[in-house]
Amino acid sequence: MGPLRRPLAKPPPNLLPGALILSSTTDAFSHPHDEVRTLIRQLFRLSPENLKPTVDMKSAFFELTFNVMMRMIAGKRYYGENVTDLGEARRFQAIINDSRSGTGVNLVDFLPIVRWLGFNGTEKRLMALQEKRDKFMQELIQGHRKISSDAAASSGEKKRTIIEILLSLHQTEPDYYTDESIRNLMLAGTDTSAGTMEWAMSLLLNNPQVLKKAQTEIDDRVGRDRLIDESDLLELSYLHCIINETLRIQPAAPLLIPHESSQDCTVAGYHIPRGTMLLVNLWAIQNDPNIWEDPRKFKPERFEGLEGTRDGFKLMPFGSGRRGCPGESLAMRVVGLALGSLIQCFDWERVGVEMVDMTEGTGPGLAKCRQRPTMVNLLSQI
């Protein structure tokens, strides 16, 4: 447990982003809803009737998740339509692109001695990037702080963004709700949610019979006269099975988040000194043939009847216990709404005859989509 976590070992319930969103903003889910509708509208315009254009799904999911998170955090979108400040959007996009390209293995983490040999370029680059991110987020915080100081903003009006909520809570619990904790929200849950949707589409493209079964479930439970809404997700059990099976085969964080031993200990006969970085090989657990039958086969049916359970430590894509991901509920809802909407509205095919490459780091990239004939009238109205 790091020095920042120690005084926050038992934080107030509202500190968790998921709890903040659900307890303090009644219309919080309107942002994912709006962004998914925007994506569907864009795809509808790109795919005239009876044509099957090629769609860059990787970029679509990436922009969707970042727009959702930043609208929740700061009330702004930085990709696609209705961007209010192009200069600010370009700054944000540059920071995100640098952040994504800067990820990977840092040799110093595994061989600390090489730090003394001058192999610390990655750390210096990441520290410089962190300064850029912090400066950008601090400007957003200051902007919200200025607005909240106005008399009109203090009249009991409902808070609209996570920054506004945290700044309000800062007044009563400044040790918990700091500017630093707000700044750290910038990248929360974005790449992981986008990656899960990418892998789900890859698996569906390689298994069209599963895609067809999911479409049938949605047609039966939701119908063809309206689009999927959040309230429908609880009734779409097979869609949940698809998401769980995707998270099992291709977990968004195959090694979870690095932990550190707070004291000397012995695990399975191995001595682990205090201060050691600890990694959990989640991919190995969730693809272990001793635990899962035919683990590399995409079989959503294995989760039928197990909705809402994780079956102990066999499946834990969001981690477990006190170190589990606080955004699990939000991520499942966003992924469910986006994936369900794409399945409901369009027919999907691979670009070529070859199966989509499931090698780590590739993803589907491109896919062909066509308006489902039964959905054309409805899609033309959104």
Coordinates of C-alpha atoms in Angstrom, one line a residue:
M1 CA 0.0 0.0 0.0
G2 CA 1.5 3.3 -1.1
P3 CA 1.9 6.4 1.1
L4 CA -1.2 8.1 -0.4
R5 CA -3.4 5.0 0.1
R6 CA -2.5 4.6 3.8
P7 CA -4.5 7.5 5.2
L8 CA -7.3 6.7 2.7
A9 CA -7.5 3.0 3.7
K10 CA -11.1 3.5 4.7
P11 CA -12.4 6.4 2.4
P12 CA -15.9 7.7 2.5
P13 CA -18.3 5.7 0.3
N14 CA -18.8 8.7 -2.0
L15 CA -15.1 8.8 -2.9
L16 CA -15.5 5.9 -5.4
P17 CA -16.2 7.3 -8.9
G18 CA -19.0 4.8 -9.5
A19 CA -20.7 5.7 -6.3
L20 CA -20.3 9.4 -7.0
I21 CA -21.9 9.1 -10.3
L22 CA -24.8 7.0 -9.2
S23 CA -25.6 8.8 -5.9
S24 CA -25.1 12.4 -6.9
T25 CA -26.2 12.8 -10.5
T26 CA -29.5 11.3 -11.5
D27 CA -28.9 12.0 -15.1
A28 CA -25.3 10.7 -15.2
F29 CA -26.1 7.9 -17.6
S30 CA -27.4 10.3 -20.2
H31 CA -23.8 10.9 -21.3
P32 CA -23.1 7.2 -22.3
H33 CA -26.6 7.1 -23.8
D34 CA -26.0 10.2 -25.9
E35 CA -22.6 9.1 -27.1
V36 CA -23.8 5.7 -28.1
R37 CA -26.7 7.3 -30.1
T38 CA -24.1 9.6 -31.8
L39 CA -22.1 6.6 -32.8
I40 CA -25.1 4.8 -34.2
R41 CA -26.1 7.9 -36.1
Q42 CA -22.6 8.2 -37.6
L43 CA -22.6 4.6 -38.7
F44 CA -26.1 5.0 -40.2
R45 CA -24.9 7.9 -42.3
L46 CA -21.8 5.9 -43.4
S47 CA -23.8 2.8 -44.5
P48 CA -26.4 3.7 -47.1
E49 CA -29.1 1.0 -47.6
N50 CA -27.7 -2.3 -49.1
L51 CA -24.1 -1.1 -48.9
K52 CA -21.5 -2.4 -46.5
P53 CA -18.8 0.2 -45.9
T54 CA -15.7 -0.6 -43.9
V55 CA -15.7 0.9 -40.4
D56 CA -12.7 1.7 -38.2
M57 CA -14.1 0.2 -35.0
K58 CA -10.9 0.8 -33.0
S59 CA -11.1 4.5 -33.4
A60 CA -14.9 4.5 -32.9
F61 CA -14.7 2.7 -29.5
F62 CA -11.7 4.9 -28.4
E63 CA -13.5 8.1 -29.1
L64 CA -16.7 6.9 -27.6
T65 CA -15.2 6.0 -24.3
F66 CA -13.1 9.2 -24.0
N67 CA -16.1 11.3 -24.8
V68 CA -18.2 9.5 -22.2
M69 CA -15.6 9.8 -19.4
M70 CA -14.7 13.5 -20.1
R71 CA -18.4 14.5 -20.3
M72 CA -18.9 12.9 -16.9
I73 CA -15.7 14.4 -15.5
A74 CA -15.7 17.9 -17.0
G75 CA -18.9 18.2 -19.1
K76 CA -16.9 18.4 -22.4
R77 CA -16.4 16.2 -25.4
Y78 CA -13.1 16.2 -27.4
Y79 CA -13.8 14.0 -30.3
G80 CA -16.2 14.0 -33.2
E81 CA -19.2 16.3 -33.4
N82 CA -20.1 19.3 -31.2
V83 CA -16.6 20.0 -29.9
T84 CA -16.8 23.5 -28.4
D85 CA -13.1 24.4 -28.1
L86 CA -11.0 23.0 -30.9
G87 CA -7.8 24.2 -29.4
E88 CA -8.5 22.5 -26.1
A89 CA -9.6 19.4 -27.9
R90 CA -6.4 19.2 -29.9
R91 CA -4.3 19.6 -26.6
F92 CA -6.3 16.8 -25.0
Q93 CA -6.0 14.5 -28.0
A94 CA -2.2 15.1 -28.2
I95 CA -1.8 14.2 -24.5
I96 CA -3.9 11.0 -24.9
N97 CA -1.9 10.0 -28.0
D98 CA 1.3 10.5 -26.1
S99 CA -0.1 8.5 -23.1
R100 CA -1.0 5.6 -25.3
S101 CA 2.3 5.4 -27.1
G102 CA 4.2 5.7 -23.9
T103 CA 2.7 2.6 -22.3
G104 CA 4.6 -0.7 -22.2
V105 CA 7.3 -2.5 -20.2
N106 CA 9.8 -0.4 -18.2
L107 CA 13.0 -2.3 -17.9
V108 CA 13.9 -0.4 -14.7
D109 CA 10.8 -1.9 -12.9
F110 CA 12.3 -5.4 -13.4
L111 CA 16.0 -4.7 -13.2
P112 CA 16.4 -1.7 -10.9
I113 CA 20.2 -1.8 -11.3
V114 CA 20.0 -0.5 -14.8
R115 CA 18.7 2.8 -13.5
W116 CA 22.3 3.6 -12.4
L117 CA 23.5 2.8 -15.9
G118 CA 21.3 5.6 -17.3
F119 CA 18.4 3.5 -18.6
N120 CA 15.7 5.7 -17.1
G121 CA 14.5 7.5 -20.3
T122 CA 11.1 5.9 -20.0
E123 CA 10.6 7.3 -16.5
K124 CA 11.7 10.8 -17.5
R125 CA 9.4 10.7 -20.5
L126 CA 6.4 9.6 -18.4
M127 CA 7.1 12.2 -15.7
A128 CA 7.1 14.9 -18.4
L129 CA 3.8 13.5 -19.8
Q130 CA 2.3 13.4 -16.3
E131 CA 3.1 17.1 -15.9
K132 CA 1.2 17.9 -19.1
R133 CA -1.8 15.8 -18.0
D134 CA -1.8 17.5 -14.6
K135 CA -1.6 21.0 -16.1
F136 CA -4.5 20.2 -18.4
M137 CA -6.7 18.8 -15.7
Q138 CA -5.8 21.6 -13.2
E139 CA -7.0 24.1 -15.8
L140 CA -10.3 22.3 -16.0
I141 CA -10.5 22.2 -12.2
Q142 CA -9.8 25.9 -11.9
G143 CA -12.5 26.6 -14.5
H144 CA -15.0 24.7 -12.5
R145 CA -13.8 26.2 -9.2
K146 CA -14.4 29.7 -10.7
I147 CA -17.9 28.8 -11.8
S148 CA -18.8 27.2 -8.5
S149 CA -17.7 30.4 -6.7
D150 CA -20.4 32.4 -8.5
A151 CA -23.6 33.1 -6.5
A152 CA -25.7 31.4 -9.1
A153 CA -23.8 28.1 -8.8
S154 CA -24.3 28.0 -5.0
S155 CA -28.1 28.2 -5.1
G156 CA -28.6 24.4 -4.6
E157 CA -28.5 23.6 -8.3
K158 CA -27.8 20.0 -9.1
K159 CA -24.1 19.3 -9.8
R160 CA -23.5 18.2 -13.4
T161 CA -20.0 16.9 -13.4
I162 CA -17.7 14.8 -11.2
I163 CA -15.3 17.7 -10.8
E164 CA -18.2 19.8 -9.5
I165 CA -19.2 17.1 -7.1
L166 CA -15.7 16.6 -5.8
L167 CA -15.1 20.3 -5.4
S168 CA -18.3 20.5 -3.4
L169 CA -17.2 17.6 -1.1
H170 CA -13.8 19.2 -0.7
Q171 CA -15.4 21.9 1.4
T172 CA -16.2 19.4 4.1
E173 CA -13.4 16.8 3.7
P174 CA -10.4 18.5 2.1
D175 CA -8.0 15.6 3.1
Y176 CA -10.0 13.1 0.9
Y177 CA -11.1 15.2 -2.0
T178 CA -7.9 16.9 -3.3
D179 CA -7.0 18.4 -6.6
E180 CA -4.6 15.5 -7.1
S181 CA -7.4 12.9 -6.8
I182 CA -9.4 14.8 -9.3
R183 CA -6.5 15.1 -11.8
N184 CA -6.1 11.3 -11.6
L185 CA -9.5 10.8 -13.2
M186 CA -8.4 11.7 -16.6
L187 CA -7.5 8.2 -18.0
A188 CA -9.8 6.2 -15.7
G189 CA -11.3 3.2 -17.4
T190 CA -11.1 4.5 -21.0
D191 CA -8.6 2.2 -22.8
T192 CA -10.0 -0.8 -20.9
S193 CA -13.6 -0.2 -21.9
A194 CA -12.7 0.5 -25.5
G195 CA -10.4 -2.6 -25.6
T196 CA -13.2 -4.8 -24.2
M197 CA -15.6 -3.6 -27.0
E198 CA -12.9 -4.2 -29.6
W199 CA -12.3 -7.8 -28.4
A200 CA -16.0 -8.5 -28.2
M201 CA -16.5 -7.4 -31.8
S202 CA -13.5 -9.5 -32.9
L203 CA -15.0 -12.6 -31.3
L204 CA -18.4 -11.9 -32.8
L205 CA -17.0 -11.4 -36.2
N206 CA -15.2 -14.8 -35.9
N207 CA -18.4 -16.4 -34.5
P208 CA -21.4 -15.1 -36.6
Q209 CA -23.7 -17.7 -35.0
V210 CA -23.2 -16.0 -31.6
L211 CA -23.9 -12.6 -33.2
K212 CA -27.1 -13.9 -34.7
K213 CA -28.2 -15.4 -31.4
A214 CA -27.6 -12.0 -29.7
Q215 CA -29.6 -10.2 -32.4
T216 CA -32.5 -12.6 -31.9
E217 CA -32.5 -12.0 -28.1
I218 CA -32.6 -8.3 -28.6
D219 CA -35.3 -8.5 -31.2
D220 CA -37.4 -10.6 -28.8
R221 CA -36.8 -8.6 -25.7
V222 CA -36.6 -5.1 -27.0
G223 CA -38.4 -5.2 -30.4
R224 CA -37.7 -3.3 -33.5
D225 CA -39.6 -0.1 -32.8
R226 CA -37.1 1.4 -30.4
L227 CA -33.4 1.3 -29.6
I228 CA -31.9 -0.4 -26.6
D229 CA -31.9 1.6 -23.4
E230 CA -30.1 1.1 -20.1
S231 CA -33.2 -0.4 -18.5
D232 CA -33.1 -3.2 -21.1
L233 CA -29.7 -4.5 -20.1
L234 CA -30.9 -6.5 -17.2
E235 CA -33.2 -8.5 -19.5
L236 CA -30.5 -9.3 -22.1
S237 CA -28.8 -12.2 -20.4
Y238 CA -27.1 -13.5 -23.5
L239 CA -25.5 -10.1 -24.1
H240 CA -24.1 -10.3 -20.6
C241 CA -22.8 -13.8 -21.3
I242 CA -21.0 -12.4 -24.4
I243 CA -19.4 -9.6 -22.4
N244 CA -18.3 -12.0 -19.6
E245 CA -16.8 -14.5 -22.0
T246 CA -14.9 -11.6 -23.7
L247 CA -13.6 -10.5 -20.4
R248 CA -12.5 -14.1 -19.6
I249 CA -10.7 -14.8 -22.9
Q250 CA -9.2 -11.3 -23.3
P251 CA -9.2 -9.5 -20.0
A252 CA -8.6 -5.8 -20.4
A253 CA -5.8 -5.9 -17.8
P254 CA -4.1 -9.3 -18.3
L255 CA -1.8 -8.7 -15.3
L256 CA -4.2 -6.5 -13.4
I257 CA -2.8 -3.4 -11.7
P258 CA 0.7 -3.8 -10.1
H259 CA 0.6 -4.1 -6.3
E260 CA 3.4 -3.8 -3.8
S261 CA 4.0 -6.0 -0.7
S262 CA 3.9 -3.8 2.4
Q263 CA 5.9 -6.3 4.5
D264 CA 8.0 -9.4 4.2
C265 CA 5.8 -12.5 3.5
T266 CA 5.9 -16.0 2.2
V267 CA 3.5 -17.2 -0.5
A268 CA 3.5 -20.8 -1.7
G269 CA 7.0 -21.3 -0.3
Y270 CA 8.4 -18.2 -2.0
H271 CA 9.9 -15.4 0.1
I272 CA 8.7 -12.0 -1.0
P273 CA 10.6 -9.0 0.5
R274 CA 8.8 -5.9 1.5
G275 CA 8.5 -3.4 -1.4
T276 CA 8.3 -6.0 -4.1
M277 CA 6.1 -5.3 -7.1
L278 CA 3.4 -8.0 -7.4
L279 CA 1.6 -9.0 -10.5
V280 CA -1.4 -11.3 -10.8
N281 CA -1.4 -13.3 -14.0
L282 CA -5.2 -13.0 -14.6
W283 CA -4.9 -14.2 -18.2
A284 CA -3.5 -17.5 -17.1
I285 CA -6.2 -18.0 -14.4
Q286 CA -9.0 -17.3 -16.8
N287 CA -7.6 -19.5 -19.6
D288 CA -6.5 -22.3 -17.4
P289 CA -7.7 -25.7 -18.8
N290 CA -7.8 -27.1 -15.3
I291 CA -10.5 -24.6 -14.4
W292 CA -12.3 -23.9 -17.7
E293 CA -13.4 -26.5 -20.3
D294 CA -11.9 -25.7 -23.7
P295 CA -10.7 -22.3 -22.5
R296 CA -9.7 -20.8 -25.8
K297 CA -13.1 -21.5 -27.3
F298 CA -15.5 -18.5 -27.4
K299 CA -18.6 -20.0 -25.7
P300 CA -20.8 -17.4 -24.0
E301 CA -23.2 -20.2 -23.0
R302 CA -20.8 -21.2 -20.3
F303 CA -22.1 -18.2 -18.3
E304 CA -25.8 -18.9 -18.7
G305 CA -27.5 -19.0 -15.4
L306 CA -24.5 -17.3 -13.7
E307 CA -25.6 -13.7 -14.3
G308 CA -24.4 -11.4 -11.6
T309 CA -21.8 -13.8 -10.2
R310 CA -18.0 -14.1 -10.6
D311 CA -17.7 -17.7 -9.4
G312 CA -15.0 -17.0 -6.8
F313 CA -11.6 -16.2 -8.2
K314 CA -12.1 -18.0 -11.5
L315 CA -13.3 -14.8 -13.2
M316 CA -12.1 -11.4 -11.9
P317 CA -11.6 -9.1 -14.8
F318 CA -12.0 -6.0 -12.6
G319 CA -9.8 -7.4 -9.8
S320 CA -11.2 -8.3 -6.4
G321 CA -11.7 -7.0 -2.9
R322 CA -10.6 -3.6 -1.8
R323 CA -8.4 -3.2 -4.8
G324 CA -11.1 -4.0 -7.2
C325 CA -11.9 -1.5 -10.0
P326 CA -14.5 1.0 -8.6
G327 CA -15.7 1.7 -12.2
E328 CA -16.9 -1.9 -12.8
S329 CA -20.6 -1.1 -12.8
L330 CA -20.3 1.9 -15.1
A331 CA -18.0 0.0 -17.5
M332 CA -20.4 -3.0 -17.8
R333 CA -23.3 -0.6 -18.5
V334 CA -21.4 1.4 -21.1
V335 CA -20.0 -1.7 -22.8
G336 CA -23.4 -3.4 -22.7
L337 CA -25.3 -0.4 -24.1
A338 CA -22.7 0.2 -26.9
L339 CA -22.3 -3.4 -27.9
G340 CA -26.0 -4.1 -27.7
S341 CA -26.9 -1.1 -29.9
L342 CA -24.4 -2.1 -32.5
I343 CA -25.8 -5.6 -32.6
Q344 CA -29.4 -4.4 -32.7
C345 CA -28.9 -1.9 -35.5
F346 CA -26.4 -3.4 -37.9
D347 CA -25.3 -6.6 -39.5
W348 CA -21.5 -7.1 -39.2
E349 CA -19.0 -9.0 -41.3
R350 CA -15.2 -9.5 -41.5
V351 CA -13.4 -7.4 -44.0
G352 CA -11.8 -10.4 -45.6
V353 CA -12.4 -14.2 -45.6
E354 CA -9.7 -14.7 -43.0
M355 CA -10.6 -14.9 -39.3
V356 CA -9.9 -11.7 -37.3
D357 CA -6.4 -12.0 -35.7
M358 CA -6.8 -12.5 -32.0
T359 CA -3.2 -11.8 -31.2
E360 CA -2.8 -9.5 -28.2
G361 CA -2.3 -5.9 -29.4
T362 CA -4.1 -6.2 -32.7
G363 CA -7.9 -6.2 -32.2
P364 CA -10.5 -6.0 -35.0
G365 CA -9.6 -2.6 -36.4
L366 CA -11.8 -2.8 -39.4
A367 CA -15.2 -4.4 -40.0
K368 CA -18.0 -4.2 -42.5
C369 CA -21.5 -3.0 -41.3
R370 CA -24.8 -2.9 -43.0
Q371 CA -28.1 -1.4 -41.8
R372 CA -30.5 -4.2 -40.7
P373 CA -33.5 -3.9 -43.0
T374 CA -35.9 -4.1 -40.1
M375 CA -34.1 -1.1 -38.4
V376 CA -33.9 1.4 -41.3
N377 CA -37.0 3.3 -40.5
L378 CA -36.1 3.7 -36.9
L379 CA -32.5 4.6 -37.6
S380 CA -33.5 7.4 -40.0
Q381 CA -35.3 9.1 -37.1
I382 CA -32.4 9.4 -34.6

